[in-house]
Coordinates of C-alpha atoms and ligand atoms in Angstrom, one line a residue:
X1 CA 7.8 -28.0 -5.6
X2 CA 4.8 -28.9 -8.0
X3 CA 6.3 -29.0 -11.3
X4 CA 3.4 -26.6 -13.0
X5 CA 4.4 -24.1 -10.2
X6 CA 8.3 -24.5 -10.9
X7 CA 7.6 -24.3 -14.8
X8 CA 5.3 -21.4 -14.4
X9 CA 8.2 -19.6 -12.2
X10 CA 10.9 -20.0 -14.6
X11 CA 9.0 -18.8 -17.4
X12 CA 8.3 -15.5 -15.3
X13 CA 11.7 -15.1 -14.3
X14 CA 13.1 -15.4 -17.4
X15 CA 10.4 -13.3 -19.2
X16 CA 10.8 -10.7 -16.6
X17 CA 14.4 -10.6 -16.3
X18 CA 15.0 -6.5 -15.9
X19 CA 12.0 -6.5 -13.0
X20 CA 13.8 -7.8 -9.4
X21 CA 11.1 -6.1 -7.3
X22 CA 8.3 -7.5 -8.9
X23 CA 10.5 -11.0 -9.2
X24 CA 10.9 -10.6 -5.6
X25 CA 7.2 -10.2 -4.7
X26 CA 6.0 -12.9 -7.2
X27 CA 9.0 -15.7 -5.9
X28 CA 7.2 -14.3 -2.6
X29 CA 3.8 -15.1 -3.5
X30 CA 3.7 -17.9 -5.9
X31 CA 5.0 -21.0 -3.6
X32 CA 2.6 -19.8 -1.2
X33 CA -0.2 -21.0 -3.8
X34 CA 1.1 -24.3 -4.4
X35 CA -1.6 -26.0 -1.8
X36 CA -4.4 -24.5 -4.1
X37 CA -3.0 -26.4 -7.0
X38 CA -5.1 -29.9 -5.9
X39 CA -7.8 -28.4 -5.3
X40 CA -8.3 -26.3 -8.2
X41 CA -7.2 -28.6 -10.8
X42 CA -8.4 -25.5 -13.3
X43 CA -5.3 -23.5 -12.5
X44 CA -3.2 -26.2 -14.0
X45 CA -5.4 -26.7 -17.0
X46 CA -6.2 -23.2 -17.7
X47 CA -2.5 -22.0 -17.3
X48 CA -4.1 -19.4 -14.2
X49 CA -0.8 -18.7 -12.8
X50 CA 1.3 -17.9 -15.6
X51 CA -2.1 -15.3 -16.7
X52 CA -2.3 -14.0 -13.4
X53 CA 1.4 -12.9 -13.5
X54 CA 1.1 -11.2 -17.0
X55 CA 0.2 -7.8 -16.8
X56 CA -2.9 -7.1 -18.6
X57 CA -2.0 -3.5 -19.9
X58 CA 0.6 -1.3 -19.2
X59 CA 1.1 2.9 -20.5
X60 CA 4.3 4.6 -20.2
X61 CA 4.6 8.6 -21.1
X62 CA 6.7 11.2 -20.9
X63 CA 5.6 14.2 -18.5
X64 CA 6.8 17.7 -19.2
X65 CA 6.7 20.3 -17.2
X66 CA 7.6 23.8 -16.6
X67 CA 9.3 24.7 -13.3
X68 CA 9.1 28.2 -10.9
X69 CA 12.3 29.4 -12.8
X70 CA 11.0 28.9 -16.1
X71 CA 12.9 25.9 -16.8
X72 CA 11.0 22.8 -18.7
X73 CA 11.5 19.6 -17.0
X74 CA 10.9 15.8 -18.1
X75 CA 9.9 13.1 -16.3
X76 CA 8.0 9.5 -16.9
X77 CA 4.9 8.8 -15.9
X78 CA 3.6 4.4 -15.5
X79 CA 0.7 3.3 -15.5
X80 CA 0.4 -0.7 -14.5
X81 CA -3.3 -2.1 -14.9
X82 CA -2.4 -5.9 -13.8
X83 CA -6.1 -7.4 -13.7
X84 CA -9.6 -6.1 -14.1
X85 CA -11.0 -10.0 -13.5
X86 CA -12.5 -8.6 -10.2
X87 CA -13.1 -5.2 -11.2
X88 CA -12.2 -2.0 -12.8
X89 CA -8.5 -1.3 -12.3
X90 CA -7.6 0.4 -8.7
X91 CA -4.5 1.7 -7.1
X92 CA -3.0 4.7 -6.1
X93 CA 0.0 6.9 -7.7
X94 CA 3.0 7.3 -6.2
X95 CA 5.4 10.2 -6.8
X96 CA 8.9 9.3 -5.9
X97 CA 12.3 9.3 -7.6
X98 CA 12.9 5.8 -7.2
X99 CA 9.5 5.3 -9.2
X100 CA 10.2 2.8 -11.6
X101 CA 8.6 0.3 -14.1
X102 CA 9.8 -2.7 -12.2
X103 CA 8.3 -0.8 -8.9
X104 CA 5.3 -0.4 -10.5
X105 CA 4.6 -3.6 -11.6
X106 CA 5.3 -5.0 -8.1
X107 CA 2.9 -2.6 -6.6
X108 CA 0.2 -3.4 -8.9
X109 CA 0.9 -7.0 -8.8
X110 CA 0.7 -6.8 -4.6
X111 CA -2.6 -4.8 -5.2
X112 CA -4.4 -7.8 -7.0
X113 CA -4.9 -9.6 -4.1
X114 CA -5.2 -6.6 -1.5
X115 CA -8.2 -5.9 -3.5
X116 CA -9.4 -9.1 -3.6
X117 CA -9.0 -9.7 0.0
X118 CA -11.4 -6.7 0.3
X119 CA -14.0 -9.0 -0.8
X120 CA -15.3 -6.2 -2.9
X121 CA -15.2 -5.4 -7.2
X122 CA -11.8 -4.2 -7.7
X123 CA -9.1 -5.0 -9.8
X124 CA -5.4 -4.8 -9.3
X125 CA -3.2 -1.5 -11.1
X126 CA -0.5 1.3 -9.8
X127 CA 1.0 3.9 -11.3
X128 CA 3.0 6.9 -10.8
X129 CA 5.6 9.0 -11.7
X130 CA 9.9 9.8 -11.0
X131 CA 9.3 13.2 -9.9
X132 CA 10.1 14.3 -6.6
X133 CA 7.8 16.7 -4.9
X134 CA 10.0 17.3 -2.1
X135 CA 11.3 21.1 -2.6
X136 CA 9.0 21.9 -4.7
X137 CA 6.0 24.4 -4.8
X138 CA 2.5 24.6 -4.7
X139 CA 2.5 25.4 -8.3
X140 CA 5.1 22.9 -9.5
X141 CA 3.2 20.7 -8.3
X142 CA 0.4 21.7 -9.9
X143 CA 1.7 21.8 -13.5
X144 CA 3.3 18.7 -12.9
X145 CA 0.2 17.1 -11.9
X146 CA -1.8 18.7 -14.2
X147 CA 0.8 17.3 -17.4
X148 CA 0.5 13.8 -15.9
X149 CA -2.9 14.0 -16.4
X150 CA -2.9 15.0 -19.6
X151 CA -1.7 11.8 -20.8
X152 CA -3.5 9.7 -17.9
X153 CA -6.7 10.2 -18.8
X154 CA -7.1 8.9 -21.7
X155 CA -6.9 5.8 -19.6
X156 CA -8.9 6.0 -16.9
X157 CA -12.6 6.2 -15.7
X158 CA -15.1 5.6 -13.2
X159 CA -15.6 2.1 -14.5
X160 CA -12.3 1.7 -16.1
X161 CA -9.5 2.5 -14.1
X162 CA -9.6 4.2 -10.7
X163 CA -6.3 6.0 -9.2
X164 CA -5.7 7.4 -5.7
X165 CA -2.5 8.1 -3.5
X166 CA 0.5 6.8 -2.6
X167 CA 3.8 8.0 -1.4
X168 CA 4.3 11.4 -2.4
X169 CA 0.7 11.9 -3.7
X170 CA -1.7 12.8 -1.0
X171 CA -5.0 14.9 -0.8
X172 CA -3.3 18.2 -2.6
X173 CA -2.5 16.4 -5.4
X174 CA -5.8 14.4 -6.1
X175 CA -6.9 18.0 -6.2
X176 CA -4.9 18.9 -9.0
X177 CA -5.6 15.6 -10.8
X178 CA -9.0 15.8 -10.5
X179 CA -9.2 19.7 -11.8
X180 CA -7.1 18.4 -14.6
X181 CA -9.7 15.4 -15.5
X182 CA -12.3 17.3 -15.3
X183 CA -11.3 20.4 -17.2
X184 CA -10.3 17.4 -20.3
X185 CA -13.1 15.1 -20.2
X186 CA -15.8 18.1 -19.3
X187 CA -17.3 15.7 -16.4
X188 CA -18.0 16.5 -12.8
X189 CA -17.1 12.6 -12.5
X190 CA -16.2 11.7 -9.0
X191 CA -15.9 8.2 -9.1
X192 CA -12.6 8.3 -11.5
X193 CA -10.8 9.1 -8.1
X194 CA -10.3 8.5 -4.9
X195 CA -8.5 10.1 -2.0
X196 CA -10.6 13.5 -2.4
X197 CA -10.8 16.0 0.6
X198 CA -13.9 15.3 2.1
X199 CA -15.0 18.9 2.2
X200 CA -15.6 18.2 -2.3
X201 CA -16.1 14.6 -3.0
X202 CA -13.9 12.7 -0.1
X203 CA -14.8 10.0 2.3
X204 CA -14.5 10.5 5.7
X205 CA -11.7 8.2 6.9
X206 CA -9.9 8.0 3.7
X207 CA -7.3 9.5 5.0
X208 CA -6.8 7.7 8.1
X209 CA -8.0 4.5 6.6
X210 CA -4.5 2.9 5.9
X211 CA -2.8 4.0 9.2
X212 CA -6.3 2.9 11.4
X213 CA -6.5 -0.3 9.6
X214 CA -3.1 -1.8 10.0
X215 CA -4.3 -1.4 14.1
X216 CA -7.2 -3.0 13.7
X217 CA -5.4 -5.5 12.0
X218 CA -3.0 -5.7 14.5
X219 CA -5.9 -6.0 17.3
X220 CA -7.2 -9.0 15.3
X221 CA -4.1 -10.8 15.5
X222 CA -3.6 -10.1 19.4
X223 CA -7.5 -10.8 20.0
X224 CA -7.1 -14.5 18.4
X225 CA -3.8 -14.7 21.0
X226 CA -6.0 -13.8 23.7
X227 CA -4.1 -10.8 23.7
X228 CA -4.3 -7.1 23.5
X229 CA -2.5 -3.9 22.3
X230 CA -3.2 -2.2 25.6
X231 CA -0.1 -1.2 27.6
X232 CA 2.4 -2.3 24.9
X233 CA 5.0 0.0 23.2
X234 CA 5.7 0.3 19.5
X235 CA 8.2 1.3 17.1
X236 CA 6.4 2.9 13.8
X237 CA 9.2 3.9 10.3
X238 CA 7.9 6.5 7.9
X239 CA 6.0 9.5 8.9
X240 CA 4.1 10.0 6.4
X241 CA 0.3 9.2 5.8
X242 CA 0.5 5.5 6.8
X243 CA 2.5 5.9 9.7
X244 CA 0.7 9.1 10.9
X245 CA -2.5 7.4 11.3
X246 CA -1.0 4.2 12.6
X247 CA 0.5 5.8 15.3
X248 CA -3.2 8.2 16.0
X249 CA -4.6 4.9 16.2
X250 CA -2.1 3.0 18.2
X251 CA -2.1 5.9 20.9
X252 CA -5.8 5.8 21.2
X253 CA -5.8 2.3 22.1
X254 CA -2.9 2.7 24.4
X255 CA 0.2 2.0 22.9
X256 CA 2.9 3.4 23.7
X257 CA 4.6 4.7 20.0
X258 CA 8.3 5.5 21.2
X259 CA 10.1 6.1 17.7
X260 CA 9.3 7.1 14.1
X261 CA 11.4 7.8 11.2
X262 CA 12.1 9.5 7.5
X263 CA 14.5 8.4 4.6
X264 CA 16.6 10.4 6.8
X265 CA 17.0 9.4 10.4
X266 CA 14.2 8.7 13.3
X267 CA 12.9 10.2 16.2
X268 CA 12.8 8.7 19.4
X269 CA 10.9 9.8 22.4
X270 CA 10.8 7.3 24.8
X271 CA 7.9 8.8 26.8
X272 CA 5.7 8.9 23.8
X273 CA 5.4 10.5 20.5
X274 CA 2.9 13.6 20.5
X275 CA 0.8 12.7 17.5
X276 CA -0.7 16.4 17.1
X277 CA 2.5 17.9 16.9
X278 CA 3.9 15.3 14.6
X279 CA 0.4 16.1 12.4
X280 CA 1.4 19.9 12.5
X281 CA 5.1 19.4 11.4
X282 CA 4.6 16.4 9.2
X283 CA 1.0 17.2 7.3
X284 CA 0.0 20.7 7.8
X285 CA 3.4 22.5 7.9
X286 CA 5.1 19.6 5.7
X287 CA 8.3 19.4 7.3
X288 CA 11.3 17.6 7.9
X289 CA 11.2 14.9 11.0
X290 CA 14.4 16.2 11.9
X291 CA 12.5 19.9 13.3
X292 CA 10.4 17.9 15.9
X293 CA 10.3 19.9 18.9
X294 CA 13.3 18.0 21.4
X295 CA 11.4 19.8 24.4
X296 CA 11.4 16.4 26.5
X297 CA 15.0 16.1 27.9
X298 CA 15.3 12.4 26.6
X299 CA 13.8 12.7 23.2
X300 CA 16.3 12.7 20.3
X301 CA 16.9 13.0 16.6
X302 CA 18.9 10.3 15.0
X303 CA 20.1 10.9 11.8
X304 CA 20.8 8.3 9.6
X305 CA 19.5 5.4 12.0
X306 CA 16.4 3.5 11.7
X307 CA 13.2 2.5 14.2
X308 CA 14.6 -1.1 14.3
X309 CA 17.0 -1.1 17.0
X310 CA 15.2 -0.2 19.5
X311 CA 13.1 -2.3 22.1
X312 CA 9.7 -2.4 21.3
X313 CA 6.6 -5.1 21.8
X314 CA 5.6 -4.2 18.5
X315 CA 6.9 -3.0 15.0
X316 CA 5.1 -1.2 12.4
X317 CA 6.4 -0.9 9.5
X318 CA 5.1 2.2 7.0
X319 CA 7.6 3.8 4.7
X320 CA 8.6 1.8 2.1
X321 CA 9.5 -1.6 0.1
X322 CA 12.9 -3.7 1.8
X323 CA 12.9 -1.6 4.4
X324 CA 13.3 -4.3 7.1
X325 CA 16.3 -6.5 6.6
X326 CA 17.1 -10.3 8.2
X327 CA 19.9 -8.0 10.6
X328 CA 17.1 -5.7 11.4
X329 CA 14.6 -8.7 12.4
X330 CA 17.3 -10.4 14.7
X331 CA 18.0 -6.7 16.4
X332 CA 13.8 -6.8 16.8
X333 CA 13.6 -10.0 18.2
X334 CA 16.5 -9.6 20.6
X335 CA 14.7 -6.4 22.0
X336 CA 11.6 -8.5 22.7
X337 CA 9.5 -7.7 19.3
X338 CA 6.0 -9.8 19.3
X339 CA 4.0 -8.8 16.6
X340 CA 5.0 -7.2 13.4
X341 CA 2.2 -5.1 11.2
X342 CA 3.1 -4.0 7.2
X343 CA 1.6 -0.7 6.8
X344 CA 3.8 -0.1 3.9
X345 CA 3.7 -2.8 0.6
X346 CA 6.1 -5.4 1.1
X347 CA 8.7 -3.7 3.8
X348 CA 10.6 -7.1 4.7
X349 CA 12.7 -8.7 2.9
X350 CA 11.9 -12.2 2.4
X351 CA 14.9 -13.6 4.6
X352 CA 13.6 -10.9 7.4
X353 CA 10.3 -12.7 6.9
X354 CA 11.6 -16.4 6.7
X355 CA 13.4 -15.5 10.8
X356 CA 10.0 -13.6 12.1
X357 CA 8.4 -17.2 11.3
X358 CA 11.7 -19.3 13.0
X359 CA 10.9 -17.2 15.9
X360 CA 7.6 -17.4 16.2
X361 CA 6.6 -13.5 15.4
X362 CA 3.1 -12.8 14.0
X363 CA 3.5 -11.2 10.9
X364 CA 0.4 -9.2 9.4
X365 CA 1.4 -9.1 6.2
X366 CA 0.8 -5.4 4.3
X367 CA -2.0 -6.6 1.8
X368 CA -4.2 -7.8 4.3
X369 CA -3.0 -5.0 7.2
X370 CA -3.1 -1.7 5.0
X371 CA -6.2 -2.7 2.4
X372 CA -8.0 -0.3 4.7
X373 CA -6.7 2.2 2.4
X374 CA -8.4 1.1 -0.7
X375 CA -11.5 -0.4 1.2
X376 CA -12.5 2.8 2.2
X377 CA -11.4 4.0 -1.1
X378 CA -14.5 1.7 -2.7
X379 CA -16.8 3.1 0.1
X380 CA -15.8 6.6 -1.5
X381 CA -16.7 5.4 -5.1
X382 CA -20.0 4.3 -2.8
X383 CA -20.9 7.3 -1.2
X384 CA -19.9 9.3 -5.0
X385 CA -22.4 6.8 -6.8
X386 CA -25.4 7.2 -4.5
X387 CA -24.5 11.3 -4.3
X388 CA -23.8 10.4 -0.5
X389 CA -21.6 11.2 2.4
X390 CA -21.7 8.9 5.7
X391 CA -20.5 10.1 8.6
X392 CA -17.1 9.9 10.0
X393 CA -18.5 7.4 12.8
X394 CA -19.8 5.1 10.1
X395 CA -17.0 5.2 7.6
X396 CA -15.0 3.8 10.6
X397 CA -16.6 1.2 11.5
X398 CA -17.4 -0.2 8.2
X399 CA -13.7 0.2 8.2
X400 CA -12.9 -2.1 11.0
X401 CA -15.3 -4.9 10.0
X402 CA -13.8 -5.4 6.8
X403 CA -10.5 -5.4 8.5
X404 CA -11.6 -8.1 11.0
X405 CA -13.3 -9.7 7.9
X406 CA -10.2 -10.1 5.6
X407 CA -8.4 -11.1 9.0
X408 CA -10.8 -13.9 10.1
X409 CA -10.6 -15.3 6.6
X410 CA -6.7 -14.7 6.2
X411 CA -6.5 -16.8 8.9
X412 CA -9.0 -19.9 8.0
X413 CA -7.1 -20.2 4.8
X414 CA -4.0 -20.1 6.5
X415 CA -5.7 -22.5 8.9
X416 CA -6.5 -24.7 6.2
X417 CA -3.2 -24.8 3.7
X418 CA -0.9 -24.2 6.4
X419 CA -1.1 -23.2 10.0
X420 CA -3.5 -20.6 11.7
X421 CA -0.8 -18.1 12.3
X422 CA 1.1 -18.3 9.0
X423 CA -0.9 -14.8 7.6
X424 CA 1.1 -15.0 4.9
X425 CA 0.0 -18.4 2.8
X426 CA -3.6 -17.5 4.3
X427 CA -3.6 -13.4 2.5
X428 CA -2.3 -14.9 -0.5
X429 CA -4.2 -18.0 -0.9
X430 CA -7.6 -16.1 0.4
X431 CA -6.9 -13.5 -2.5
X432 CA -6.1 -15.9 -5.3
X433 CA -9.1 -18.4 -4.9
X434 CA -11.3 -14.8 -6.2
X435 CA -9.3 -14.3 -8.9
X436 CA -9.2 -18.2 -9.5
X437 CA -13.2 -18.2 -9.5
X438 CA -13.8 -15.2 -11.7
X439 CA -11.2 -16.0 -14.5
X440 CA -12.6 -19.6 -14.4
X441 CA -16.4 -18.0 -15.3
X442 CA -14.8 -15.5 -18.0
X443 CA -12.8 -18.2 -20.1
X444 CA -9.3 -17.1 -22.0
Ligands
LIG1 P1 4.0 9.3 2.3 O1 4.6 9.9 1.1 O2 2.9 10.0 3.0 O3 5.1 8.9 3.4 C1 6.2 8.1 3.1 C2 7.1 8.1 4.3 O4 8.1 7.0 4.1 C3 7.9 9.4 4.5 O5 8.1 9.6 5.8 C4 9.2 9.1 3.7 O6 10.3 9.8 4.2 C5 9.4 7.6 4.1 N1 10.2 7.0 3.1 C6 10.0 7.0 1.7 N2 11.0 6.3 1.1 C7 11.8 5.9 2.1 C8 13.1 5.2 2.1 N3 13.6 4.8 0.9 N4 13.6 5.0 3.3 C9 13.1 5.4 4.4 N5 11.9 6.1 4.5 C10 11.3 6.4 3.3 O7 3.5 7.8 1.8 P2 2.4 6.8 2.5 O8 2.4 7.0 4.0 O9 1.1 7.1 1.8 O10 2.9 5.4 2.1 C11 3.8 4.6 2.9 C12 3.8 3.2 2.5 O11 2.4 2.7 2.6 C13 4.1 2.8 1.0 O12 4.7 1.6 1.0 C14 2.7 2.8 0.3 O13 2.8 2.0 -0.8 C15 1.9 2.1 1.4 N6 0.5 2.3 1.4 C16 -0.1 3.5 1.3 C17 -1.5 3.6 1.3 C18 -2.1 4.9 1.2 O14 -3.4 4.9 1.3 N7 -1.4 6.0 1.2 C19 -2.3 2.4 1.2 C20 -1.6 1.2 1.4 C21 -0.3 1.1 1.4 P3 10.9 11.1 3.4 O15 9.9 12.2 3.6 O16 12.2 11.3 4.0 O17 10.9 10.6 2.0
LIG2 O1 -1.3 0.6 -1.8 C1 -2.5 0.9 -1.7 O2 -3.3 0.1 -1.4 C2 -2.8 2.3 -2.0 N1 -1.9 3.1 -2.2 C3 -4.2 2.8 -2.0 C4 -4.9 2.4 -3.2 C5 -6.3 3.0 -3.4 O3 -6.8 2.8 -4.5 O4 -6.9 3.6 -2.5

């Protein structure tokens, strides 16, 4: 290993001791960079690795609450801007118990060179919160969101910091922020975030951007195979927003989408899942994956068991971080899996990763595959800037053209530093060399 690059990781692991997430994603990232080092001498002399690793600011606050029985609640609330080199800070919120300042700080790290990839004038940040909106009402979530705010504001703006969603934090809740911003800051100021329903503010598409863009990711892979999604099956975990649309998608260009899961067990249905009765249950009616309608004789409920084991010609993975381990890539690969899409941020592990590549499996990796979510997110700061809304038709396909963009030149990089199918070197090293350029032309 370069010995700037092996200096610049021990520092960061020792500075960041108490962080293994974001350890993981940088140990992840960083030798993948090491071809850049020659040809940007500048990253050496300018210590560009070690700065790009550093957090740039970071808030932490307490959110209180009050819940339906009266009873005052506490919980944290992060805020992680990594780097506004390219932009204002962007990246969504997520509301989940396992929230964490270590999860945080991966998520916003990962997001620096999603954004970048993009092509457009974003920076990198995430934030969130360890409350759990599962079980809880309309108005607890309202208060709570509304109490997050209170303290968030102070720290974002249209030109300073943009938030959207993330797990747990969908279009109801960017409701409530937004009421709560606006109410504090006496602004109707649309740009401060994204995610809104389209019938106030929303982009069409924003919704399904993340699930529709790791297909079309996907699609780009197979088309430089000479290959095609048609007439394959798939395996999609989660069921939430990302894997939702994923599946919509993947259906439409006929796959085949025989299992899907929750934190809790997955559903298979080897005929095909019914994507408008998984909407009903999983986004309208908000319920549990468990109370999908068995009507088909051989479709089941499996509690506790995972999407991985069964055979599929392609995986999708769209819950969460780690959720794909080295067992569960050998179980994938034994059943015949191809082609494996991150709809989720950083879903395999890296030994899972290190045996897709052994054997041979494409791997999109999730900043290149699901940056459809905050690409569309930027057209939505678009359309709120020119006081605009494009139809559903267009969103879409500007949608898929960055998609192919960011994979065509994910895969010249990788083309270039390391081999044409090694997506992982060519996301990373295709994001950096932005963030290279632009802290280069701003000095220290
Ligand atoms: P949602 O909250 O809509 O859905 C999350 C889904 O993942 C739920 O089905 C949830 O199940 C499941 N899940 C959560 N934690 C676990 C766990 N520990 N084990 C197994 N399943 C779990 O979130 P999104 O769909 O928005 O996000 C999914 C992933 O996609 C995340 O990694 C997110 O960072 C990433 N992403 C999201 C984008 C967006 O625009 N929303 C953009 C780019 C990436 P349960 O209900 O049981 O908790
Ligand atoms: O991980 C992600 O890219 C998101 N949660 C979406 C971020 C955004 O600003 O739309």
């Amino acid at each position: 290993m370069h010995p700037y690059l092996e200096e610049t990781l021990d520092r960061v692991r020792s500075r960041n001791a108490g962080y293994p997430v974001f350890l993981q994603a940088a140990g992840e990232i960083l030798p993948t960079l090491e071809p850049l080092l020659g040809e940007y001498p500048e990253i050496e002399e300018l210590n560009l690795l070690e700065r790009f690793c550093e957090p740039e600011r970071q808030f932490l606050f307490r959110v209180t609450w009050q819940d339906d029985d009266r009873r005052i609640r506490v919980n944290r609330g992060y805020r992680v801007g990594f780097s506004s080199v390219l932009g204002p800070f962007k990246g969504g919120l997520r509301f989940h118990p396992s929230v964490s300042l270590d999860i945080v700080r991966f998520l916003s790290f990962e997001q620096i060179l999603k954004n970048s990839l993009t092509g457009l004038s974003l920076g990198g940040a995430k934030g969130g919160s360890d409350f759990d909106p599962r079980g809880r009402s309309d108005h607890e979530v309202m208060r709570f969101c509304q109490s997050f705010m209170t303290e968030l504001h102070r720290h974002i703006g249209e030109q300073t910091d943009i938030p959207a969603g993330d797990i747990g934090v969908s279009q109801r809740e960017i409701g409530y922020l937004f009421g709560q911003y606006k109410r504090l800051v006496n602004r109707y100021e649309l740009g401060v975030i994204t995610g809104k329903s389209a019938s106030w503010g929303g982009s069409h598409v924003r919704k399904e951007a993340t699930g529709y863009g790791v297909v079309f990711f996907a699609q780009a892979m197979l088309r430089a195979r000479g290959d095609s999604l048609e007439g394959k099956t798939a395996v999609v975990s989660g069921a939430g927003n990302v894997a939702l649309y994923t599946i919509r998608k993947l259906e439409e260009l006929g796959v085949r989408v025989i299992s899907c899961s929750d934190s809790q067990g997955s559903l298979h249905a080897p005929g095909g899942i019914d994507f408008a009765t998984l909407r009903q249950l999983k986004e309208v009616e908000r319920g549990r994956l468990s109370a999908y309608p068995l009507s088909s004789g051989d479709t089941e409920y499996r509690p506790g068991q995972s999407v991985w084991d069964l055979p599929a010609d392609l995986a999708f993975p769209c819950a969460t971080e780690n959720e794909l381990d080295r067992a569960d890539a050998e179980r994938l690969v034994a059943n015949g899996c191809r082609l494996v899409c991150e709809g989720a941020n950083m879903p395999c592990r890296t030994e899972a990763l290190e045996f897709f590549r052994e054997q041979g499996v494409l791997h999109g990796p999730g900043k290149a595959a699901n940056a459809g979510g905050v690409a569309v997110s930027a057209l939505e700061m678009q359309q709120n800037a020119a006081l605009e809304q494009w139809p559903f038709a267009e969103v879409e396909a500007r949608l898929e053209a960055i998609i192919q963009r960011i994979h065509d030149r994910c895969r010249r990089l990788a083309s270039r530093y390391s081999d044409p199918d090694d997506y992982r070197t060519g996301a990373n090293t295709a994001g950096f060399v932005r963030v290279v350029e632009a802290m280069r032309a701003f000095g220290f």
